[in-house]
Short mmCIF file of C-alpha atoms in Angstrom, two decimals:
data_model
loop_
_atom_site.label_atom_id
_atom_site.label_comp_id
_atom_site.label_asym_id
_atom_site.label_seq_id
_atom_site.Cartn_x
_atom_site.Cartn_y
_atom_site.Cartn_z
CA UNK A 1312 0.00 0.00 0.00
CA UNK A 1313 1.41 3.39 -0.88
CA UNK A 1314 1.71 6.21 1.64
CA UNK A 1315 -1.10 8.31 0.19
CA UNK A 1316 -3.59 5.43 0.30
CA UNK A 1317 -2.49 4.54 3.82
CA UNK A 1318 -2.96 8.16 4.93
CA UNK A 1319 -6.47 8.28 3.48
CA UNK A 1320 -7.39 5.11 5.38
CA UNK A 1321 -5.89 6.37 8.66
CA UNK A 1322 -7.79 9.65 8.33
CA UNK A 1323 -11.02 7.73 7.79
CA UNK A 1324 -11.44 8.94 4.21
CA UNK A 1325 -12.47 5.49 3.02
CA UNK A 1326 -14.55 6.54 0.02
CA UNK A 1327 -11.66 8.62 -1.32
CA UNK A 1328 -9.28 5.74 -0.63
CA UNK A 1329 -11.51 3.31 -2.53
CA UNK A 1330 -11.69 5.67 -5.51
CA UNK A 1331 -7.91 6.15 -5.47
CA UNK A 1332 -7.34 2.40 -5.25
CA UNK A 1333 -9.67 1.81 -8.21
CA UNK A 1334 -7.85 4.52 -10.20
CA UNK A 1335 -4.47 2.88 -9.47
CA UNK A 1336 -5.77 -0.54 -10.51
CA UNK A 1337 -7.05 0.86 -13.82
CA UNK A 1338 -3.76 2.65 -14.36
CA UNK A 1339 -1.77 -0.53 -13.68
CA UNK A 1340 -3.98 -2.50 -16.07
CA UNK A 1341 -3.39 0.06 -18.83
CA UNK A 1342 0.38 -0.07 -18.27
CA UNK A 1343 0.37 -3.88 -18.38
CA UNK A 1344 -1.65 -3.90 -21.62
CA UNK A 1345 0.71 -1.39 -23.19
CA UNK A 1346 3.74 -3.40 -22.06
CA UNK A 1347 2.25 -6.56 -23.58
CA UNK A 1348 1.71 -4.75 -26.88
CA UNK A 1349 5.31 -3.51 -26.88
CA UNK A 1350 6.62 -7.02 -26.14
CA UNK A 1351 4.57 -8.35 -29.05
CA UNK A 1352 6.35 -5.78 -31.23
CA UNK A 1353 9.69 -7.22 -30.08
CA UNK A 1354 10.65 -4.53 -27.57
CA UNK A 1355 12.24 -5.40 -24.23
CA UNK A 1356 10.10 -4.17 -21.32
CA UNK A 1357 11.03 -4.12 -17.62
CA UNK A 1358 8.64 -3.36 -14.77
CA UNK A 1359 9.86 -0.80 -12.22
CA UNK A 1360 9.19 -0.82 -8.46
CA UNK A 1361 7.12 2.36 -8.73
CA UNK A 1362 4.68 0.65 -11.09
CA UNK A 1363 6.09 2.11 -14.26
CA UNK A 1364 7.88 0.38 -17.09
CA UNK A 1365 11.22 0.79 -18.80
CA UNK A 1366 11.36 0.20 -22.55
CA UNK A 1367 14.53 -0.73 -24.42
CA UNK A 1368 14.21 0.80 -27.88
#
């Protein structure tokens, strides 16, 4: 769990936290789909700890 999400939960802002969590899940799904497409094109893709990707062109 990232710090922002944890802070929202601690502060009792559960609805906001749920919306943020859903947003992050959608974002991660989009990144994974894009990475799969790039791999299919023969590009080397690495996942980063922060949730991003690194592409070797």
